[in-house]
């Protein structure tokens, strides 16, 4: 099918129409078809691993180790999980049948929604487009993918790989930015999966509401990191520095700010300094392991945050190179944009507290975060934080790592999002759970039919009691 010569809206309508017909033919529901296509995607990624890593380096100066750990290997692992569990996941799940239905079988059949739209951001431009796709394919949907326009090289490569290797009636990439996304959102999809900022998430939600389209919104926000006085300070510092500065802080679940017990603050800051020197040397700009800011707009936004307190480490910038040094800020002004907006870059504010309850109150006074971290060996204080705060996901005594457990659902709550995915949760998210009650003709109970009488009501009550 030739799609490039048509205007944007006509192209979208043509691809979507083809995907609707294909879905309606039941071809994408066939479990063997799903397996073959997942395997094909897996082979495609594996055969193009170097090209993908190169594109990620061009977009974000991502080191190939990080490109594999957080993007390529991450998606391959999700694919392996889907491939080995496809039979189990797609099987109808039996459900109990109350006695008054006798004789009948009950089960839950997972059916694909149909034609899904997946919209991705630029920070993990490969993983955040393809990991949801794995779930959509495993569940038997067709998909239109919209990569981020800011990850220019990765977007171009994914567009080429998918559009050359998959039939457009099954999978197709529409590359572009706001105009393309808004044109896509005018159409009726059966499911929309969006990853991006909270403000754009609201636009997506409104557009989906017009068609009553169900959505997953994987959004952002300020993810707090509490450091209790009872902790292993060396490991704590290392794990926070890693989670904050991987991908130059452009990670949706990076610790956004630190809430630390006053008693250990200065020790922690000293350990942070030692760790960063160990990771990136004296000049992180020269380190092959340290990333760059995605573009000028974000570089400028981040530069304004540097005036939000006292810089105790870093603070150096180089606009031409889109470089901002790993930066730690103390004596933070809570009203400054640094503490009012999601940072999404390599700047870490530190706020001290006297009592854990102050940290809890601070978190509760703000929108529910995508992630929450706590470093402590004190189970009582861990429990207080877990039971008093809400967050999409939590890692205790590490950062980011809950995302790397494919058995855990990954998603936000409140302002940080709706819905959760990864592994089997992705399959479930892209499947409608169809309730099926299959009755037999063996017994015909007369009491439900009119004309009703006192005896039928008596029997009805008995039957309903038995079913509880
Ligand atoms: P973004 O919201 O600006 O863009 C995301 C997508 O929406 C892009 O594909 C973009 O083309 C499209 N878009 C942008 N403006 C639009 C508009 N007006 N109408 C329709 N579509 C539009 O996000 P971003 O800057 O690419 O990514 C950063 C944000 O994403 C951060 O807030 C971060 O926390 C969040 N994020 C969340 C997760 C998660 O898993 N929850 C993961 C990564 C990033």
Coordinates of C-alpha atoms and ligand atoms in Angstrom, one line a residue:
X1 CA 0.0 0.0 0.0
X2 CA 1.4 3.5 -0.9
X3 CA 0.8 5.8 2.0
X4 CA 3.4 8.6 1.6
X5 CA 1.7 10.5 -1.3
X6 CA -1.5 11.1 0.6
X7 CA -2.1 14.1 2.9
X8 CA -1.7 13.3 6.6
X9 CA -5.4 12.8 7.5
X10 CA -6.1 10.7 4.5
X11 CA -3.0 8.5 5.2
X12 CA -4.2 8.0 8.8
X13 CA -7.7 7.2 7.7
X14 CA -6.5 4.8 5.1
X15 CA -4.2 2.9 7.5
X16 CA -6.8 2.8 10.2
X17 CA -9.5 1.5 7.7
X18 CA -7.1 -1.2 6.7
X19 CA -6.4 -2.1 10.3
X20 CA -10.1 -2.2 11.0
X21 CA -10.8 -4.6 8.2
X22 CA -7.8 -6.8 9.2
X23 CA -8.9 -6.9 12.8
X24 CA -12.4 -7.7 11.7
X25 CA -11.1 -10.7 9.7
X26 CA -10.0 -12.2 13.1
X27 CA -6.5 -12.7 11.6
X28 CA -4.7 -10.8 14.4
X29 CA -6.6 -12.9 17.1
X30 CA -5.1 -16.2 15.9
X31 CA -2.7 -17.2 18.6
X32 CA -0.2 -18.7 16.1
X33 CA -0.2 -15.5 14.2
X34 CA 0.5 -13.5 17.4
X35 CA 3.4 -15.8 18.2
X36 CA 4.9 -15.5 14.7
X37 CA 4.6 -11.7 14.7
X38 CA 6.1 -11.4 18.2
X39 CA 9.0 -13.6 17.1
X40 CA 9.4 -11.5 14.0
X41 CA 9.6 -8.4 16.1
X42 CA 12.1 -10.1 18.3
X43 CA 14.3 -11.1 15.4
X44 CA 14.1 -7.6 13.9
X45 CA 15.3 -6.0 17.1
X46 CA 18.1 -8.5 17.6
X47 CA 19.3 -8.1 14.1
X48 CA 19.3 -4.4 14.4
X49 CA 20.7 -4.1 17.9
X50 CA 23.7 -2.0 16.8
X51 CA 21.7 0.4 14.7
X52 CA 19.2 0.9 17.6
X53 CA 22.1 1.6 20.0
X54 CA 23.6 4.0 17.6
X55 CA 20.4 5.9 17.1
X56 CA 20.0 6.2 20.9
X57 CA 23.5 7.5 21.2
X58 CA 22.8 10.1 18.5
X59 CA 19.7 11.2 20.3
X60 CA 20.7 11.1 23.9
X61 CA 24.4 10.3 24.0
X62 CA 23.3 7.0 25.6
X63 CA 26.1 4.6 26.3
X64 CA 25.5 1.2 24.6
X65 CA 25.4 -0.5 28.0
X66 CA 22.5 1.7 29.1
X67 CA 20.9 1.4 25.7
X68 CA 20.8 -2.4 26.1
X69 CA 19.9 -2.4 29.8
X70 CA 17.1 0.1 29.7
X71 CA 15.8 -0.1 26.1
X72 CA 16.8 -3.0 23.8
X73 CA 17.3 -5.8 26.4
X74 CA 14.3 -4.5 28.3
X75 CA 12.0 -5.0 25.3
X76 CA 13.6 -8.3 24.3
X77 CA 12.9 -9.6 27.8
X78 CA 9.3 -8.5 27.6
X79 CA 9.0 -10.3 24.2
X80 CA 10.5 -13.5 25.7
X81 CA 8.0 -13.4 28.5
X82 CA 5.1 -12.9 26.1
X83 CA 6.3 -15.7 23.8
X84 CA 6.7 -18.2 26.5
X85 CA 3.4 -17.4 28.2
X86 CA 1.1 -16.8 25.2
X87 CA -0.8 -20.1 25.5
X88 CA -1.4 -19.6 29.2
X89 CA -2.5 -16.0 28.9
X90 CA -4.8 -16.5 26.0
X91 CA -6.6 -19.5 27.5
X92 CA -10.1 -18.7 28.9
X93 CA -9.9 -18.4 32.7
X94 CA -12.5 -20.5 34.4
X95 CA -14.8 -18.8 37.0
X96 CA -17.0 -20.2 39.7
X97 CA -20.7 -20.8 38.7
X98 CA -23.4 -20.3 41.4
X99 CA -25.8 -23.2 41.9
X100 CA -28.8 -21.4 40.6
X101 CA -27.2 -21.4 37.2
X102 CA -27.0 -25.1 37.1
X103 CA -26.2 -26.5 34.6
X104 CA -23.6 -24.0 33.2
X105 CA -19.9 -23.1 32.7
X106 CA -18.5 -19.7 33.5
X107 CA -15.3 -18.3 32.2
X108 CA -13.4 -15.1 31.3
X109 CA -12.3 -14.8 27.7
X110 CA -9.5 -12.3 27.0
X111 CA -10.4 -10.6 23.7
X112 CA -8.3 -7.9 22.0
X113 CA -9.8 -4.4 22.0
X114 CA -9.1 -4.0 18.3
X115 CA -7.1 -1.1 16.8
X116 CA -4.9 0.6 19.3
X117 CA -2.8 3.8 19.2
X118 CA 0.5 4.0 21.1
X119 CA 2.1 7.4 21.6
X120 CA 5.6 7.6 23.1
X121 CA 7.9 10.2 24.6
X122 CA 11.6 10.9 23.8
X123 CA 13.5 9.9 26.9
X124 CA 13.4 6.1 26.4
X125 CA 12.2 6.4 22.8
X126 CA 12.7 2.7 21.9
X127 CA 11.4 1.0 25.0
X128 CA 8.4 3.2 25.7
X129 CA 7.1 2.7 22.2
X130 CA 7.8 -1.0 21.8
X131 CA 7.2 -2.4 25.3
X132 CA 3.5 -1.4 25.1
X133 CA 3.4 -2.8 21.6
X134 CA 4.5 -6.2 22.9
X135 CA 1.4 -6.3 25.1
X136 CA -0.9 -5.0 22.3
X137 CA 0.4 -7.7 19.9
X138 CA 0.2 -10.5 22.5
X139 CA -3.4 -9.5 23.2
X140 CA -4.2 -9.8 19.5
X141 CA -4.6 -6.1 18.5
X142 CA -3.5 -4.1 15.5
X143 CA -1.5 -1.0 16.3
X144 CA -0.6 2.5 15.0
X145 CA 2.6 3.8 16.7
X146 CA 3.5 7.4 17.1
X147 CA 7.1 7.9 18.3
X148 CA 8.4 11.1 19.7
X149 CA 9.5 13.7 17.2
X150 CA 12.4 14.8 19.5
X151 CA 14.2 11.5 19.4
X152 CA 14.9 12.1 15.8
X153 CA 17.2 9.2 15.0
X154 CA 15.4 6.6 17.0
X155 CA 12.0 7.6 15.6
X156 CA 13.4 7.4 12.0
X157 CA 14.9 4.0 12.6
X158 CA 11.7 2.5 14.2
X159 CA 9.6 4.0 11.4
X160 CA 11.8 2.3 8.8
X161 CA 12.0 -1.1 10.7
X162 CA 8.3 -1.4 11.4
X163 CA 6.9 0.0 8.2
X164 CA 9.3 -2.1 6.0
X165 CA 8.7 -5.4 7.9
X166 CA 5.1 -5.4 9.0
X167 CA 2.0 -5.1 6.9
X168 CA 0.3 -1.7 7.5
X169 CA -3.0 -3.4 8.2
X170 CA -1.3 -4.9 11.2
X171 CA 1.3 -2.5 12.5
X172 CA 2.2 0.9 11.2
X173 CA 4.2 3.9 12.4
X174 CA 3.0 7.5 11.8
X175 CA 6.0 9.6 12.7
X176 CA 5.7 13.3 13.6
X177 CA 4.8 15.7 16.4
X178 CA 1.8 17.6 17.7
X179 CA 0.1 18.0 14.3
X180 CA 0.3 14.2 13.6
X181 CA -0.8 13.2 17.1
X182 CA -3.8 15.6 16.9
X183 CA -4.7 14.2 13.5
X184 CA -4.5 10.7 14.9
X185 CA -6.6 11.7 18.0
X186 CA -9.5 12.8 15.8
X187 CA -10.0 9.2 14.7
X188 CA -11.8 6.5 16.8
X189 CA -9.4 3.9 18.2
X190 CA -10.4 1.0 20.4
X191 CA -7.6 1.8 22.9
X192 CA -5.1 4.6 23.4
X193 CA -1.8 4.0 25.3
X194 CA 0.0 7.3 26.0
X195 CA 3.3 7.9 27.7
X196 CA 4.3 11.5 28.3
X197 CA 3.8 14.6 30.5
X198 CA 0.7 15.1 32.7
X199 CA -0.5 18.2 30.8
X200 CA -0.5 16.4 27.4
X201 CA -2.0 13.4 29.1
X202 CA -5.1 15.6 29.8
X203 CA -5.3 16.5 26.1
X204 CA -5.2 12.8 25.2
X205 CA -7.8 11.9 27.8
X206 CA -10.2 14.6 26.5
X207 CA -9.7 13.4 22.9
X208 CA -10.3 9.8 23.9
X209 CA -13.4 10.7 25.9
X210 CA -15.1 12.0 22.7
X211 CA -15.1 8.4 21.4
X212 CA -15.4 6.7 24.8
X213 CA -12.0 5.1 24.0
X214 CA -10.4 3.5 27.0
X215 CA -6.9 4.8 27.8
X216 CA -3.7 4.1 29.7
X217 CA -1.9 7.3 30.6
X218 CA 1.7 6.7 31.7
X219 CA 2.5 10.2 33.0
X220 CA 5.2 11.9 35.1
X221 CA 5.6 14.0 38.2
X222 CA 8.0 14.6 41.1
X223 CA 9.1 11.3 42.6
X224 CA 10.4 11.7 46.1
X225 CA 13.2 9.8 47.7
X226 CA 13.4 9.6 51.5
X227 CA 16.7 8.8 53.2
X228 CA 16.1 7.8 56.8
X229 CA 18.9 8.1 59.4
X230 CA 19.1 4.3 59.7
X231 CA 20.4 3.2 56.4
X232 CA 23.5 1.9 54.7
X233 CA 24.9 5.3 53.6
X234 CA 27.4 4.1 51.1
X235 CA 24.9 1.8 49.1
X236 CA 22.2 4.4 49.5
X237 CA 24.3 7.2 48.0
X238 CA 25.4 5.0 45.1
X239 CA 22.0 3.7 44.3
X240 CA 20.5 7.2 44.3
X241 CA 23.3 8.7 42.2
X242 CA 22.8 5.9 39.6
X243 CA 19.0 6.3 39.5
X244 CA 19.1 10.1 39.3
X245 CA 21.9 10.5 36.7
X246 CA 21.3 7.6 34.3
X247 CA 20.1 9.1 31.0
X248 CA 21.2 12.5 32.5
X249 CA 18.2 12.4 34.8
X250 CA 15.7 12.2 32.0
X251 CA 13.9 9.2 33.5
X252 CA 10.2 9.4 34.4
X253 CA 10.9 7.5 37.7
X254 CA 14.2 9.2 38.5
X255 CA 14.3 10.4 42.1
X256 CA 13.2 14.0 41.6
X257 CA 14.2 15.3 45.0
X258 CA 15.7 14.0 48.3
X259 CA 14.0 14.2 51.7
X260 CA 16.8 13.4 54.2
X261 CA 17.0 13.2 58.0
X262 CA 18.9 16.3 59.1
X263 CA 21.3 14.1 61.2
X264 CA 22.8 12.5 58.1
X265 CA 22.5 15.1 55.4
X266 CA 26.0 16.3 55.3
X267 CA 27.4 12.7 55.3
X268 CA 25.0 11.8 52.5
X269 CA 26.1 14.8 50.4
X270 CA 29.8 13.9 50.8
X271 CA 29.0 10.3 49.7
X272 CA 27.1 11.6 46.7
X273 CA 30.2 13.6 45.6
X274 CA 32.5 10.6 46.0
X275 CA 30.0 8.4 44.0
X276 CA 29.7 10.9 41.1
X277 CA 33.5 11.2 40.8
X278 CA 33.7 7.4 40.7
X279 CA 31.0 7.2 37.9
X280 CA 32.0 10.1 35.7
X281 CA 35.5 11.3 36.8
X282 CA 36.4 14.9 37.5
X283 CA 34.7 16.2 34.3
X284 CA 31.5 14.4 33.5
X285 CA 31.3 16.2 30.1
X286 CA 34.3 14.1 29.0
X287 CA 32.7 10.8 30.3
X288 CA 31.3 8.4 27.7
X289 CA 28.9 7.2 30.3
X290 CA 27.1 10.5 30.9
X291 CA 24.2 11.6 28.7
X292 CA 23.0 14.9 27.2
X293 CA 19.8 16.9 27.3
X294 CA 17.5 16.0 24.5
X295 CA 17.2 19.6 23.0
X296 CA 17.7 23.3 23.5
X297 CA 14.2 23.9 24.9
X298 CA 14.7 21.4 27.7
X299 CA 18.3 22.6 28.2
X300 CA 16.9 26.1 28.8
X301 CA 14.1 24.9 31.0
X302 CA 16.6 23.0 33.2
X303 CA 19.0 25.9 33.3
X304 CA 16.4 28.0 35.1
X305 CA 16.2 25.4 37.9
X306 CA 19.8 26.0 38.8
X307 CA 18.8 29.2 40.7
X308 CA 16.4 27.2 43.0
X309 CA 18.9 27.0 45.9
X310 CA 22.7 26.6 46.7
X311 CA 24.6 24.5 44.3
X312 CA 26.8 22.1 46.4
X313 CA 28.0 20.1 43.4
X314 CA 28.0 20.6 39.6
X315 CA 26.0 23.4 38.1
X316 CA 28.3 23.7 34.9
X317 CA 26.4 24.0 31.6
X318 CA 27.4 24.0 27.9
X319 CA 24.5 25.0 25.7
X320 CA 26.2 24.0 22.4
X321 CA 26.8 20.5 23.7
X322 CA 23.4 20.3 25.5
X323 CA 25.4 19.4 28.7
X324 CA 24.4 20.0 32.2
X325 CA 26.7 18.6 34.9
X326 CA 25.3 16.3 37.6
X327 CA 24.1 18.9 40.0
X328 CA 23.1 18.8 43.7
X329 CA 21.2 21.7 45.2
X330 CA 20.8 22.4 48.9
X331 CA 18.8 25.1 50.8
X332 CA 16.1 24.7 48.3
X333 CA 13.3 27.3 47.7
X334 CA 10.1 25.2 47.9
X335 CA 8.2 27.9 45.8
X336 CA 10.8 27.9 43.0
X337 CA 9.9 26.0 39.8
X338 CA 12.7 23.6 40.8
X339 CA 10.3 22.2 43.4
X340 CA 7.0 23.1 41.7
X341 CA 7.6 21.3 38.4
X342 CA 8.9 17.8 37.4
X343 CA 12.7 18.3 37.0
X344 CA 13.3 15.6 34.4
X345 CA 17.0 16.3 34.2
X346 CA 20.3 16.0 36.1
X347 CA 19.5 18.3 39.0
X348 CA 18.8 17.0 42.5
X349 CA 17.4 19.2 45.2
X350 CA 17.9 18.1 48.8
X351 CA 15.5 18.9 51.6
X352 CA 16.1 18.0 55.2
X353 CA 13.6 17.0 57.8
X354 CA 13.7 16.5 61.6
X355 CA 11.0 13.8 61.8
X356 CA 9.8 11.2 59.3
X357 CA 6.3 12.6 59.7
X358 CA 7.4 15.9 58.1
X359 CA 8.6 13.9 55.0
X360 CA 5.3 12.1 54.9
X361 CA 3.3 15.3 55.2
X362 CA 5.4 17.0 52.5
X363 CA 4.7 14.1 50.0
X364 CA 1.0 14.0 50.9
X365 CA 0.6 17.7 50.3
X366 CA 1.6 17.2 46.6
X367 CA 0.2 15.3 43.6
X368 CA 0.6 11.5 43.8
X369 CA 4.0 10.6 42.3
X370 CA 4.8 8.0 39.7
X371 CA 7.5 6.5 42.0
X372 CA 8.5 6.8 45.6
X373 CA 11.8 5.7 47.1
X374 CA 12.8 5.1 50.7
X375 CA 16.2 4.1 52.1
X376 CA 15.9 2.7 55.6
X377 CA 16.6 -0.4 57.7
X378 CA 13.8 0.6 60.1
X379 CA 10.8 -1.4 59.3
X380 CA 8.5 0.7 61.4
X381 CA 9.4 3.9 59.5
X382 CA 9.2 2.0 56.1
X383 CA 5.7 0.9 57.1
X384 CA 4.6 4.4 58.1
X385 CA 5.7 5.7 54.7
X386 CA 4.1 2.9 52.7
X387 CA 0.8 3.1 54.6
X388 CA 0.5 6.9 54.7
X389 CA 1.5 7.8 51.1
X390 CA 0.3 6.9 47.6
X391 CA 2.5 6.4 44.6
X392 CA 2.4 4.5 41.3
X393 CA 5.2 2.2 42.4
X394 CA 7.8 2.0 45.2
X395 CA 11.3 0.7 45.6
X396 CA 12.7 0.3 49.1
X397 CA 16.5 0.7 49.4
X398 CA 17.1 1.3 45.7
X399 CA 15.9 3.5 42.9
X400 CA 14.2 2.6 39.5
X401 CA 14.4 -1.1 40.1
X402 CA 10.7 -1.9 40.5
X403 CA 10.4 -1.1 36.7
X404 CA 12.8 -4.0 36.1
X405 CA 10.6 -6.6 37.7
X406 CA 8.3 -7.8 34.9
X407 CA 6.0 -9.4 37.4
X408 CA 5.1 -6.0 38.9
X409 CA 2.6 -3.7 37.3
X410 CA 4.2 -0.4 36.2
X411 CA 2.1 2.8 36.1
X412 CA 1.0 5.8 38.0
X413 CA -1.9 6.9 40.2
X414 CA -3.7 10.2 40.3
X415 CA -1.8 12.9 38.5
X416 CA 1.0 10.4 37.6
X417 CA -1.3 8.2 35.4
X418 CA -4.0 5.6 34.8
X419 CA -3.4 1.9 34.2
X420 CA -0.3 -0.2 34.5
X421 CA 1.6 -2.6 32.2
X422 CA 4.6 -4.9 31.7
X423 CA 4.6 -8.7 31.3
X424 CA 1.2 -10.3 31.9
X425 CA -0.1 -6.9 33.1
X426 CA 0.5 -5.6 29.5
X427 CA -1.5 -8.5 28.1
X428 CA -4.3 -7.9 30.5
X429 CA -4.3 -4.1 29.8
X430 CA -4.7 -4.6 26.1
X431 CA -7.4 -7.3 26.5
X432 CA -11.1 -6.8 27.3
X433 CA -12.1 -9.4 29.9
X434 CA -15.2 -10.8 28.4
X435 CA -17.5 -12.6 30.8
X436 CA -19.0 -15.7 29.4
X437 CA -21.8 -17.8 31.0
X438 CA -22.6 -20.9 28.9
X439 CA -25.8 -22.6 30.0
X440 CA -27.1 -26.0 29.1
X441 CA -30.7 -26.9 28.1
X442 CA -30.8 -29.8 30.6
X443 CA -32.8 -28.1 33.3
X444 CA -35.5 -25.5 33.0
X445 CA -36.3 -23.8 36.3
X446 CA -39.9 -22.4 36.1
X447 CA -39.8 -19.9 39.0
X448 CA -38.2 -17.0 37.2
X449 CA -41.0 -16.7 34.6
X450 CA -44.3 -14.9 35.1
X451 CA -46.9 -15.4 36.3
X452 CA -45.1 -15.0 39.7
X453 CA -46.7 -16.2 43.0
X454 CA -45.8 -16.4 46.7
X455 CA -44.1 -19.8 46.3
X456 CA -41.8 -18.5 43.5
X457 CA -40.6 -15.7 45.7
X458 CA -40.0 -18.1 48.6
X459 CA -37.9 -20.3 46.2
X460 CA -36.1 -17.3 44.8
X461 CA -35.0 -16.2 48.3
X462 CA -33.7 -19.8 49.0
X463 CA -31.8 -19.9 45.7
X464 CA -30.3 -16.5 46.3
X465 CA -29.2 -17.5 49.8
X466 CA -27.5 -20.6 48.5
X467 CA -25.4 -18.6 46.1
X468 CA -23.7 -16.4 48.6
Ligands
LIG1 P1 5.2 15.0 26.0 O1 3.9 14.8 26.8 O2 5.6 16.4 25.6 O3 5.1 14.2 24.6 C1 4.6 12.8 24.6 C2 4.0 12.6 23.2 O4 2.9 13.4 23.1 C3 4.9 12.8 22.0 O5 4.8 11.7 21.1 C4 4.4 14.1 21.5 O6 4.6 14.2 20.0 C5 2.9 14.1 21.8 N1 2.4 15.5 22.0 C6 3.1 16.6 22.5 N2 2.3 17.6 22.6 C7 1.1 17.2 22.1 C8 -0.1 17.9 22.0 N3 -0.3 19.2 22.3 N4 -1.2 17.2 21.5 C9 -1.0 15.9 21.2 N5 0.1 15.2 21.3 C10 1.2 15.9 21.8 O7 6.3 14.2 26.8 P2 7.8 14.2 26.6 O8 8.4 15.5 26.7 O9 8.1 13.5 25.3 O10 8.3 13.2 27.8 C11 8.5 13.7 29.0 C12 7.3 13.4 30.0 O11 6.9 12.1 29.9 C13 7.7 13.6 31.4 O12 6.7 14.2 32.1 C14 7.9 12.2 31.9 O13 7.7 12.0 33.3 C15 6.9 11.5 31.1 N6 7.2 10.0 31.0 C16 6.5 9.1 31.7 C17 6.8 7.8 31.6 C18 6.0 6.7 32.3 O14 6.2 5.6 32.0 N7 5.0 7.1 33.1 C19 7.9 7.4 30.9 C20 8.7 8.4 30.3 C21 8.3 9.7 30.3

